[in-house]
XYZ file of C-alpha atoms in Angstrom:
624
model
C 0.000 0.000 0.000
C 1.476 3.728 -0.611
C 2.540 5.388 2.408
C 1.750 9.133 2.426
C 4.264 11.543 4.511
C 2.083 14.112 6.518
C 3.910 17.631 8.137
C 2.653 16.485 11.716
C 2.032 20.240 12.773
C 0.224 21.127 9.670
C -1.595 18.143 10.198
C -2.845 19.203 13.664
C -3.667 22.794 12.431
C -6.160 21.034 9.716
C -7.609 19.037 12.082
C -7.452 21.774 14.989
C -6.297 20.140 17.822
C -3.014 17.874 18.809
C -3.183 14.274 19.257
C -1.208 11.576 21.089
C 0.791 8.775 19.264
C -1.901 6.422 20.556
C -4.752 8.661 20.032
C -4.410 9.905 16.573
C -3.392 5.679 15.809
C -6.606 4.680 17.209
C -8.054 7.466 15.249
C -6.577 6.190 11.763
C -7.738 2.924 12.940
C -10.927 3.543 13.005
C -10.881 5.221 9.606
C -9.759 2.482 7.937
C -5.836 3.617 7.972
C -2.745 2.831 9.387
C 0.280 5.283 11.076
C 3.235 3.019 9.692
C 6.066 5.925 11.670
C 6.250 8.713 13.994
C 9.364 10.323 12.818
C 9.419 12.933 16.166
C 11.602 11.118 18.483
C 14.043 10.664 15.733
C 13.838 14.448 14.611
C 14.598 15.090 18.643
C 17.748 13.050 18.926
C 19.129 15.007 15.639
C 18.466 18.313 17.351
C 20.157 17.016 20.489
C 22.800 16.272 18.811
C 22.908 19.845 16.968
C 22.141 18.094 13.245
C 20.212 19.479 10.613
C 16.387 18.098 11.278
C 13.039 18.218 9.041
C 10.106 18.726 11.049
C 8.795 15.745 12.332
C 6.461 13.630 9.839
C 3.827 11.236 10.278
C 3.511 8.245 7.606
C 0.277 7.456 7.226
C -0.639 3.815 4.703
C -3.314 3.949 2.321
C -5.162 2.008 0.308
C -4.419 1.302 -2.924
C -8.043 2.372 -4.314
C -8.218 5.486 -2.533
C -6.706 8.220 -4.566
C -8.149 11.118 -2.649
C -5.964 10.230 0.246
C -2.831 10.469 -1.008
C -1.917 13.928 0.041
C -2.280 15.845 3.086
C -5.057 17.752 1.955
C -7.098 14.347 1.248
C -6.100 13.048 4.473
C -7.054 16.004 6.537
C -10.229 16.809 4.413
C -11.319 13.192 5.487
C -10.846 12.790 9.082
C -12.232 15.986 9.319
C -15.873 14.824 7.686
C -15.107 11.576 9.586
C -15.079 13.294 13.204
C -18.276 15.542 12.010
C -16.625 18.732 11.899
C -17.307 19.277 8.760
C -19.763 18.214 5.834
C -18.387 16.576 2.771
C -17.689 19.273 0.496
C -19.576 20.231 -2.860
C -17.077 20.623 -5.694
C -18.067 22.624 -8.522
C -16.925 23.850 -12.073
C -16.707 27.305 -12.638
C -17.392 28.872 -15.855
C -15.666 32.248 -16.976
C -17.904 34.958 -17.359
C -18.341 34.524 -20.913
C -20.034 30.899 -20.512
C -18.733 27.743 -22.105
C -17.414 29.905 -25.479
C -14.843 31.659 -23.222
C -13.244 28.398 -22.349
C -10.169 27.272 -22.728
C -9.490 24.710 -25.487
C -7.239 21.945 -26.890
C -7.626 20.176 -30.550
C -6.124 16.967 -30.361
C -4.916 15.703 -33.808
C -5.755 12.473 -34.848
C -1.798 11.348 -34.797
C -2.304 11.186 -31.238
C -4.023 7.478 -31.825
C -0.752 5.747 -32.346
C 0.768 7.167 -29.097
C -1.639 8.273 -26.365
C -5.138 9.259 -27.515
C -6.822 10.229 -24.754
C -6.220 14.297 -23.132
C -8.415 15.780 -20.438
C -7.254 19.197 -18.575
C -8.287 21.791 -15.955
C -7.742 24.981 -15.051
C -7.201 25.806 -11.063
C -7.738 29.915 -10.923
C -6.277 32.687 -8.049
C -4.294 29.759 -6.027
C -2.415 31.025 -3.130
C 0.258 28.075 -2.473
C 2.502 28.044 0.429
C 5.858 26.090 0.608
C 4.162 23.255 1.964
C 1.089 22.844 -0.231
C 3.312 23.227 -3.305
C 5.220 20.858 -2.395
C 2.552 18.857 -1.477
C 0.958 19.439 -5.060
C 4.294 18.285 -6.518
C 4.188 15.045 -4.445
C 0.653 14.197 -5.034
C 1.309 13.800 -8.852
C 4.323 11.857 -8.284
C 2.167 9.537 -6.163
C -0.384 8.873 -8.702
C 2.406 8.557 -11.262
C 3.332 5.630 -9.114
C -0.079 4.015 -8.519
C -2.861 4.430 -10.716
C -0.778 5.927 -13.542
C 1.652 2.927 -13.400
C 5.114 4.709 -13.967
C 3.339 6.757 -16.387
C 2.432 4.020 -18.671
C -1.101 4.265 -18.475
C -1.599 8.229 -17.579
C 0.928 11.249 -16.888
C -0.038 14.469 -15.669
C 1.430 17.761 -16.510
C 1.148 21.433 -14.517
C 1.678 24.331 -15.847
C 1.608 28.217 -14.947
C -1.013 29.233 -17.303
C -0.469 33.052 -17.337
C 3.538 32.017 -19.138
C 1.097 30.300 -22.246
C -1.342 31.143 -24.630
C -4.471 29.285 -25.308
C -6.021 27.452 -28.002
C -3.498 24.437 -27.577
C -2.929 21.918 -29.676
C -2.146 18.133 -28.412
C -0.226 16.724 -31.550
C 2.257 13.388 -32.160
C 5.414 14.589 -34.484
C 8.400 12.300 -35.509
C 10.942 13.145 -32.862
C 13.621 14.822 -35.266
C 10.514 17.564 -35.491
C 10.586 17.982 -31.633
C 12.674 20.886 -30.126
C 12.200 22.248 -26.866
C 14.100 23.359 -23.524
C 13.060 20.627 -21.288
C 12.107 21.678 -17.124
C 15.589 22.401 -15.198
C 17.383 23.007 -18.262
C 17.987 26.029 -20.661
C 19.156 24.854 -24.002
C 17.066 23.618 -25.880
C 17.385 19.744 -27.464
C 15.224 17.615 -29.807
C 13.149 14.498 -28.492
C 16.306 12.298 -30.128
C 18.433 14.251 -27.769
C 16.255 14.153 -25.015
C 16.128 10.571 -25.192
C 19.965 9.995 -24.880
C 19.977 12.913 -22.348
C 17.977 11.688 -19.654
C 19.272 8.040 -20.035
C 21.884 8.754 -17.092
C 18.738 10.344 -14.540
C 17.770 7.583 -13.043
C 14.247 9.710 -12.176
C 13.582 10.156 -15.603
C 15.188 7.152 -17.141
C 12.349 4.395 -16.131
C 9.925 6.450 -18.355
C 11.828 6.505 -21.880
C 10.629 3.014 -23.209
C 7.490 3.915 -23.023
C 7.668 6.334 -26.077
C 11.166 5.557 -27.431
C 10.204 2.950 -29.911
C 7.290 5.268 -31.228
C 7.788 6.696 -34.355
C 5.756 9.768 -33.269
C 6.083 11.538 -29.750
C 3.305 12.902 -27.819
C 3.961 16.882 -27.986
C 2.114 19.568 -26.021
C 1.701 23.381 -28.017
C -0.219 26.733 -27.426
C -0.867 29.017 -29.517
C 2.786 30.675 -30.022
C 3.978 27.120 -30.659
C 5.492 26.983 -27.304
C 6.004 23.481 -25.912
C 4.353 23.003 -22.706
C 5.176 19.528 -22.275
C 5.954 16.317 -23.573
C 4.191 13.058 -21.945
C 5.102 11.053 -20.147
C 8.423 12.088 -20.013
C 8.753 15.990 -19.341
C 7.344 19.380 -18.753
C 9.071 22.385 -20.182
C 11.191 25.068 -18.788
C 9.175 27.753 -20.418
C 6.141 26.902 -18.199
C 6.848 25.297 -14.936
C 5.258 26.200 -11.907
C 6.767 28.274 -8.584
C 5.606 29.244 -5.412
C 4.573 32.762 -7.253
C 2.159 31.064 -9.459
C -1.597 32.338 -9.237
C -3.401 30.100 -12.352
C -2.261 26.458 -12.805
C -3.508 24.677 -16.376
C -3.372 21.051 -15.906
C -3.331 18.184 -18.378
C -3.689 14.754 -18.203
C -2.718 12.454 -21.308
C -3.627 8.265 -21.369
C -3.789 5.203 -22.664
C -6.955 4.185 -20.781
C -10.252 7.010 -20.681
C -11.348 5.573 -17.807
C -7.702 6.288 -15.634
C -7.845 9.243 -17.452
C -10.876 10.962 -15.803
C -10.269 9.440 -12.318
C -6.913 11.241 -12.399
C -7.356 14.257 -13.681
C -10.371 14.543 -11.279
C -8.205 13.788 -8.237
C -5.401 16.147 -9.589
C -7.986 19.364 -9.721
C -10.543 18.404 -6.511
C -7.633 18.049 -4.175
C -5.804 21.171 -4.118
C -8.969 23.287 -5.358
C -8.990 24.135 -1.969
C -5.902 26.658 -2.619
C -8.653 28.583 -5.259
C -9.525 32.185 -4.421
C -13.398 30.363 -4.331
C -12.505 26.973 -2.872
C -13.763 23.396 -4.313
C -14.292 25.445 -7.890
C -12.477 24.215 -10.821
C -12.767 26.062 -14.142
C -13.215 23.417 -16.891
C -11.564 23.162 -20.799
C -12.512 22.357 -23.713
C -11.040 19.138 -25.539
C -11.910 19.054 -29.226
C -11.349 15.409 -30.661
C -10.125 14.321 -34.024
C -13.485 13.868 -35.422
C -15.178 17.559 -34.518
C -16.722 16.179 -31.078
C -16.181 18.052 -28.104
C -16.220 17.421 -24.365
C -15.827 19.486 -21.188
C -13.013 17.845 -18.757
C -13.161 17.467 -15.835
C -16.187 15.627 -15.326
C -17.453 16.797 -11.797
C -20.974 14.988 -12.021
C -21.866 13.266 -8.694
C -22.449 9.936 -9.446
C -25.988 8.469 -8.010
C -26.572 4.956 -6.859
C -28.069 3.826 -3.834
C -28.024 1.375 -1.021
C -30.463 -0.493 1.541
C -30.556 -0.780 5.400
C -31.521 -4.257 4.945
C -28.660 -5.141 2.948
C -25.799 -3.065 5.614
C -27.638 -5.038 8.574
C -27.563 -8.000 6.943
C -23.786 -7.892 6.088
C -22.843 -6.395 9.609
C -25.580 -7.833 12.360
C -26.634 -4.634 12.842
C -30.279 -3.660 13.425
C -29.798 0.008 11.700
C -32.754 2.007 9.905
C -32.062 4.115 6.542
C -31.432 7.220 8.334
C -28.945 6.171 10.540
C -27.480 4.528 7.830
C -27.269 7.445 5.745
C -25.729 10.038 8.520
C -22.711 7.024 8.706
C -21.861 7.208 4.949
C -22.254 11.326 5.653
C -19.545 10.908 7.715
C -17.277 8.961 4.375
C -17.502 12.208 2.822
C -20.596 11.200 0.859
C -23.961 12.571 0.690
C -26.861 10.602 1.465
C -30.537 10.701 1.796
C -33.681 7.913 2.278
C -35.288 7.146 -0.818
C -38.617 9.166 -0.568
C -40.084 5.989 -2.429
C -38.905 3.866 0.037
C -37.790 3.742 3.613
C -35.384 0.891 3.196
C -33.646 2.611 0.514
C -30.172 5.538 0.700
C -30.226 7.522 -2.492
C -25.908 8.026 -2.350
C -24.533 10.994 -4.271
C -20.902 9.280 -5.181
C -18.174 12.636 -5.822
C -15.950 12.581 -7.786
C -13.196 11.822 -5.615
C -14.370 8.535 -4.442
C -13.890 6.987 -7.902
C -13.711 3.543 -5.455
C -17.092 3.126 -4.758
C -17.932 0.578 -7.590
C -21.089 -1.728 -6.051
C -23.338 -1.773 -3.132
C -21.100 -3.916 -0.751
C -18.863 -0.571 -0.918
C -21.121 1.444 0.639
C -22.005 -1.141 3.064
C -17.935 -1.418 4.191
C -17.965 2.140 4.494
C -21.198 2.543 6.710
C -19.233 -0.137 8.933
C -15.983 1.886 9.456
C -17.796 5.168 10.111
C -19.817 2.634 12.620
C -16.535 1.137 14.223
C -15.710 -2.477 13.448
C -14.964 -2.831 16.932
C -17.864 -2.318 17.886
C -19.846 -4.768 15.376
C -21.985 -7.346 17.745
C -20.110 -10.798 17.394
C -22.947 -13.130 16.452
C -22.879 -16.607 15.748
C -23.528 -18.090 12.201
C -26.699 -19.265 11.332
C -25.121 -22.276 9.790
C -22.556 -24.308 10.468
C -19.923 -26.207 8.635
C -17.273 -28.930 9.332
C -13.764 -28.632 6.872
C -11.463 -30.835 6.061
C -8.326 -30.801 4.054
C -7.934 -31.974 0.173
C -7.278 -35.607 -0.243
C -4.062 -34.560 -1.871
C -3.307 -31.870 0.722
C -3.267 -35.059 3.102
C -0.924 -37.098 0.564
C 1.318 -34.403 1.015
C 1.062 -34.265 4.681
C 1.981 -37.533 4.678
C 5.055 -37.148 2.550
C 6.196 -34.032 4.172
C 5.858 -35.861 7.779
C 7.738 -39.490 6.432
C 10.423 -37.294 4.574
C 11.476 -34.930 7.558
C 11.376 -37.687 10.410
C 13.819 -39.425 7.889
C 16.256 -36.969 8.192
C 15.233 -34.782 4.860
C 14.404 -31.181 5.263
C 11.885 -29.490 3.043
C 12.961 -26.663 0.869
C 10.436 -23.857 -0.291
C 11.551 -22.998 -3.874
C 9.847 -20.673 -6.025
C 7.326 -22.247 -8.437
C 8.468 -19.608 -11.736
C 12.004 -20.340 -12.991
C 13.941 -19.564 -15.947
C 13.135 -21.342 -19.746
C 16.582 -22.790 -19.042
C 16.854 -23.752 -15.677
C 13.321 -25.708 -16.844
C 14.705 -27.231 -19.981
C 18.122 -26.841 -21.125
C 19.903 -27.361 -17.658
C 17.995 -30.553 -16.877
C 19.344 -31.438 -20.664
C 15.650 -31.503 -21.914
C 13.950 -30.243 -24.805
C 10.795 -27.996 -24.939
C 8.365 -29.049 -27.553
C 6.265 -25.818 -26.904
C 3.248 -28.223 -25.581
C 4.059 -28.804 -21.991
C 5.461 -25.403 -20.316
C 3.030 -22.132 -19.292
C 4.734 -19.132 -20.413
C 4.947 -15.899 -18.529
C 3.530 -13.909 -21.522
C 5.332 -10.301 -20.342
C 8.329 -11.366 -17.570
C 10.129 -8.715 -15.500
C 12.880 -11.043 -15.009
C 14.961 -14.035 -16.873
C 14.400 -15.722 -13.723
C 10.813 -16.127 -13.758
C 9.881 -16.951 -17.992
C 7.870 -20.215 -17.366
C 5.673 -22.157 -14.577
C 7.982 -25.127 -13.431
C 7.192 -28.619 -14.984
C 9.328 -30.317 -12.315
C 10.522 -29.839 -8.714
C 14.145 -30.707 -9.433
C 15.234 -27.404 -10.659
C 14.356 -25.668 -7.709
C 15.801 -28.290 -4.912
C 19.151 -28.210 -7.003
C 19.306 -24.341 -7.151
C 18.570 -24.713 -2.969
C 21.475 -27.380 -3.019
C 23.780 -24.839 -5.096
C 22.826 -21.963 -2.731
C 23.481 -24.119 0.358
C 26.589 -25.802 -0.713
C 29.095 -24.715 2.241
C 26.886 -26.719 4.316
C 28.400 -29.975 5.704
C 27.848 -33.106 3.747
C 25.215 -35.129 2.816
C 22.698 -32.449 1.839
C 19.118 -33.874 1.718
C 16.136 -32.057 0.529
C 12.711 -32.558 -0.481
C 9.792 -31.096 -1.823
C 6.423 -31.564 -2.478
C 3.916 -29.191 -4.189
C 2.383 -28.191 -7.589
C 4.124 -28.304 -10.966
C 2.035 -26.758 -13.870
C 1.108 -28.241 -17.352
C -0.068 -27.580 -20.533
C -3.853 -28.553 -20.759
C -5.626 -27.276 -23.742
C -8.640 -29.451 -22.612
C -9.625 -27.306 -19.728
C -11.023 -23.678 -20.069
C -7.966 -22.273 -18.052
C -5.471 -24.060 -20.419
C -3.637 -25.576 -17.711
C -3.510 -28.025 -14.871
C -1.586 -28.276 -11.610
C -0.546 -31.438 -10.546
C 0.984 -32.659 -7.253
C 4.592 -33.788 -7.230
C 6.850 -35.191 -4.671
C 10.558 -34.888 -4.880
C 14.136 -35.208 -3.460
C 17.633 -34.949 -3.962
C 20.735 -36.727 -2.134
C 23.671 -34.615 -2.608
C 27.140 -36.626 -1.347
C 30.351 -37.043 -2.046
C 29.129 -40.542 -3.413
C 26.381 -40.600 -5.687
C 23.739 -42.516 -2.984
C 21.277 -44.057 -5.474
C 20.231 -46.569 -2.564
C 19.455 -43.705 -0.770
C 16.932 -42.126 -2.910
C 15.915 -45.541 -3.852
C 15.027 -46.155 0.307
C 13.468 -42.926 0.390
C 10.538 -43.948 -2.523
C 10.349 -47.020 -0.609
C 9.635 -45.631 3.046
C 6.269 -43.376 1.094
C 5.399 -46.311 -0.451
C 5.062 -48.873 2.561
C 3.603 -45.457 4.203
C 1.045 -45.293 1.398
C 0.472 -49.002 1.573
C 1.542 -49.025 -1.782
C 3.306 -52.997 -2.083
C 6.304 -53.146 -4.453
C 6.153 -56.039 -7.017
C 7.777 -57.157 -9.999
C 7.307 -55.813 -13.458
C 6.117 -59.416 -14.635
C 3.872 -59.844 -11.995
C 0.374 -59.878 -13.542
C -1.332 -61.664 -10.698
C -0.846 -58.913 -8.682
C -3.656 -56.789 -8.347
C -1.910 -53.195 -7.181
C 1.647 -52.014 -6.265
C 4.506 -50.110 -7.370
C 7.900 -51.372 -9.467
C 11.228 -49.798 -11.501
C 12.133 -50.362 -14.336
C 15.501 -48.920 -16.412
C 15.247 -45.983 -18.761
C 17.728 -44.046 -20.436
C 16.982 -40.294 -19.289
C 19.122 -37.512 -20.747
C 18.841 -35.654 -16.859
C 20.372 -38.655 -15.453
C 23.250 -40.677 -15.955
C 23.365 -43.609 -19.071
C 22.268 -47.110 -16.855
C 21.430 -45.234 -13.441
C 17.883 -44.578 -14.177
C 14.741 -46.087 -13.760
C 10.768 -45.100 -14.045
C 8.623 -45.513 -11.484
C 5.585 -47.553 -12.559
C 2.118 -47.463 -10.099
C -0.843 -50.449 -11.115
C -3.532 -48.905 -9.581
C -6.081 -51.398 -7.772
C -7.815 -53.715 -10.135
C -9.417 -56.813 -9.964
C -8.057 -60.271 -9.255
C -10.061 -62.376 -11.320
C -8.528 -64.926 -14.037
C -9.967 -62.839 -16.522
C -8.664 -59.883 -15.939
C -5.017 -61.404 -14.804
C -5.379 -62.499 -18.481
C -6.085 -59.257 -19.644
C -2.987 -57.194 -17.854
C -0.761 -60.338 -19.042
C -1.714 -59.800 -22.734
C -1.413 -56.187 -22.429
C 1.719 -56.024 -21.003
C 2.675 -58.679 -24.015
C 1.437 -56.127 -26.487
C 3.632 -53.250 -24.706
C 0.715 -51.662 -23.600
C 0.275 -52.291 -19.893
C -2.136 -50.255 -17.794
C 0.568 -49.651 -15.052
C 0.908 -45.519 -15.085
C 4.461 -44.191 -15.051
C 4.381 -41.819 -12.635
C 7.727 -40.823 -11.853
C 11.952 -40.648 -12.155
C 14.905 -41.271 -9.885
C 18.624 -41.903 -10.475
C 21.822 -40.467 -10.370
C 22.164 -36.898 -12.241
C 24.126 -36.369 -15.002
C 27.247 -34.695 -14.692
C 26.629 -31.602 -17.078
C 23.309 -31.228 -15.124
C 25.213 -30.597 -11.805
C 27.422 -28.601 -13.838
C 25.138 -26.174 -14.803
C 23.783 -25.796 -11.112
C 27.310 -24.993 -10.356
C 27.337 -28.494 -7.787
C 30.560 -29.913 -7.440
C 29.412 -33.168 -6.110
C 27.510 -36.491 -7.473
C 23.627 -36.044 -6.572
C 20.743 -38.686 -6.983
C 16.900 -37.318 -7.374
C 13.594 -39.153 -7.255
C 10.440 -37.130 -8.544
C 6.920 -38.806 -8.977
C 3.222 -37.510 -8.691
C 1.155 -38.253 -6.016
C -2.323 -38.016 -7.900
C -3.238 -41.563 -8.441
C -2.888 -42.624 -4.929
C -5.777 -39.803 -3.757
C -8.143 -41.320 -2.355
C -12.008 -39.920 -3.242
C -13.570 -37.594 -1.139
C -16.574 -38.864 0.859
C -19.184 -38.083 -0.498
C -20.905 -36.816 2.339
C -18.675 -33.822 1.655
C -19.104 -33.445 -1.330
């Protein structure tokens, strides 16, 4: 979750009064919020000590979905509603005097499509900002940026001092050779080529190039004079950046996705409208699109839905009626009113700010937090229910329990891995049919879903390897296939597996190991040829390019048939034909040399792997 830095005295002066540590926690608390640090005691120990100290700060976690607490302002405005000392306020737009004509307004060109077609913008009039609040202002958009932006990818938001430029402006896309402009913090001017080469060694800006640099046409900001006012996502220009002295701010807000679009650029302008000369009032711009349409941004329309006292008492035990219900969500800066059509029913006015309300059961959560969770009457359900674990959850129990009071010790691997670490270092080949690809990785390290376990238990080995002799380590969990059958494409499936690591190679030792599950699954071990047998396990030798030529065998499970002369007659001609119904279900053997050498382990290793799904045993179906 974001963590939002708060000047603790300004804080205080918003909400007009001083709180405790514990106090203003519990308060937080109760909104929903968490203090993650109280950075006054440390401030005091630098000022003992005579060091340079900022004044202290309280770091406040958000949620992700709420956007219109990420600054001070949002915070403050909030908690203040929340304690009833004030009513949630009304934002507005604000026309000029001459009406929607006199408006502000920016043609986009239709080149914008192959870059970022969607612009919105505002205009914030006769702000008065203070050191604080601007910098506040400057940290709110970096905070978005971050979040609902996603590094800029998906929005970026520009500010501007509005009385440097000249409207109409124009929101164009232009090869980069045709881009020239003197970017913020710098005085010469440079092309978008430049530019691109420039800010490759600012680590700030540098995260934000790709986004644009393989475009053949840059996003480009002009006014009238053909001034540049910015160039998303990557930089505002010198020409109009904003100070402390700056009285009319234009905003703009260019996307990928509308809908991120209009959350943001609503946030951006209802948060620090409170800085206007009339506060809450935003004057709004016209955007004129590629096809003649026009639209007024920002879109300040209170969104109606509604909610039922039924439905919050239901969800919370409470026995609440709709007007009760309605002065909590008052109090979650919303406005609310019963229906006049019915008394069960709260007619909610959403603003624009709480762009997280989405469904009923959001209103409900909210009318529980301005009621206190702690003080929600613990009830008993009206129905009860007995669990139990999956039947392969239990397999697993059972291996993991077996396995460690033999000696082994369970290692926690990751279940992504590299395309080689899953193929080419276990010296097998992909045929494009049995591994899920990550379709967009950060990372080499995580390109595929693992089809086996013994990639990760020889990267623990390789990690672990200054450890004293033998190493032993297991592992049992999911390994993910290929399943075009299913509608998800895919299938986990339940594998146990382990590796001996020695200064001999310890085949017996693995070999004891499948053993011990076996006789602890009351699995019986019998012979390959013997068809009279109606279930068990047996090995047979394979050559396996993982493991060494002659040291490795399958591991072949008859599941429980019948013992009649018939169908004795039937397994024996089927195994005659090379077509037994015994299910391979596993590996083990010594690993081949090039393997270890590609895990970097110095030593001779043995590994058994097999599934455990044929030996789950069915539900009852009185569960079921």
């Amino acid at each position: 979750m974001p963590t939002v830095s708060c000047d603790k005295e300004e804080l205080w002066k918003r909400l007009g009064r001083e709180y405790s540590a514990e106090e203003f926690d519990r308060l937080l608390f109760e909104f929903g919020l968490e203090l993650d640090e109280d950075t006054t005691e440390e401030v005091e120990e630098l000022k003992k000590k005579g060091l340079p100290a900022e004044r202290p700060q309280l770091k406040i976690e958000i949620p992700a979905n709420r956007y219109d607490l990420l600054c001070i302002e949002g915070i403050s405005r909030a908690l203040r509603v929340f304690l009833g000392l004030d009513k949630p306020p009304q934002y507005k737009l604000a026309y000029p005097a001459g009406g929607e004509d006199a408006l502000l307004t920016t043609t986009i060109e239709p080149e914008t499509k192959q870059i970022r077609p969607y612009f919105a913008c505002a205009v914030l009039r006769n702000v008065k900002f203070t050191e604080r609040s601007y910098e506040s202002f400057i940290d709110l958009q970096d905070k978005l940026h971050q979040n609902i932006c996603r590094r800029r990818q998906f929005v970026a938001i520009g500010t501007h001092d509005l009385d440097t430029i000249q409207a109409p402006f124009r929101y164009q896309a232009r090869p980069p050779k045709d881009i020239k402009f003197a970017p913020l913090g710098k005085s010469q001017e440079y092309t978008a080529e430049e530019l691109m080469t420039v800010y490759e060694s600012e680590k700030h800006l540098a995260r934000y190039l790709p986004i644009i640099r393989d475009s053949p046409v840059y996003p480009i900001i002009y006014d009238k004079n053909d001034v540049v006012l910015s160039m998303p996502p990557i930089i505002n220009s010198e020409h109009s950046k904003i100070t402390l002295n700056t009285r009319n701010i234009f905003i703009d807000v260019t996307a990928t996705d509308e809908t991120k679009l209009n959350i943001v650029t609503n946030i951006i302008a209802t948060m620090f409208s409170e800085y206007c000369e009339v506060p809450y009032t935003i004057e709004p711009c016209k955007v004129i699109y590629p096809d003649g349409t026009t639209r007024i941004t920002p879109d300040l329309k209170y969104r109606t839905t509604s909610a039922h006292a039924s439905y919050v008492n239901s969800c919370t035990g409470l026995q609440l009626n709709a007007t009760e219900v309605a002065e909590l969500l008052e109090r979650m800066t919303l406005t609310a009113s019963v229906s006049p059509n019915d008394a069960d029913e709260i007619i909610v006015q959403v603003p624009p700010t709480r762009p997280d309300i989405l469904h009923e059961c959001d209103l409900m959560e909210d009318a529980a937090i301005a009621y206190g969770f702690n003080k929600l009457p613990d009830t008993f359900p009206t129905t009860s229910t007995v669990a139990q674990p999956l039947a392969i959850s239990r397999l697993s129990d059972i291996v993991r329990l077996e396995w460690g009071l033999a000696g082994w010790v369970e290692a926690l691997p990751l279940i992504l891995c590299s395309h080689e670490e899953n193929f080419d270092w276990l010296n097998r080949k992909d045929d494009g049919k049995t591994a899920v690809r990550i379709a967009n990785p950060k990372t080499l390290e995580f390109q595929v879903v693992r089809t086996s376990l013994l990639q990760g238990l020889l990267k623990t080995i390789r990690e672990n390897r200054s450890h004293p002799l033998p190493i032993r380590v297991f592992e049992s969990a999911d390994v993910v296939f290929k399943d075009t059958a299913l509608e998800r494409q895919a299938r986990n499936v339940r594998h146990a597996a382990a590796v001996w690591c020695n200064k001999t190679a310890g085949f017996e030792v693995v070999h004891g190991l499948l053993d011990r599950i076996m006789l602890m699954l009351e699995v019986p071990r019998i012979a390959s040829n013997d068809f009279k047998a109606t279930t068990g396990y047996y090995i047979k030798e394979r050559e396996d390019p993982t493991f060494f030529p002659g040291r490795a065998a399958t591991i072949y499970y008859r599941p429980p048939r019948g013992s009649s002369g018939l169908q004795v007659l039937k397994r024996t001609l089927k195994a005659a034909l090379n077509n037994p119904d015994d299910l391979e279900i596993g590996v083990l053997g010594i690993l081949h040399p090039t393997v270890l050498e590609k895990f970097e382990i110095s030593y001779p290793c043995s590994a058994v792997e097999f599934t455990l799904e044929p030996f789950k045993k069915e539900l009852q179906t009185v569960w079921t």
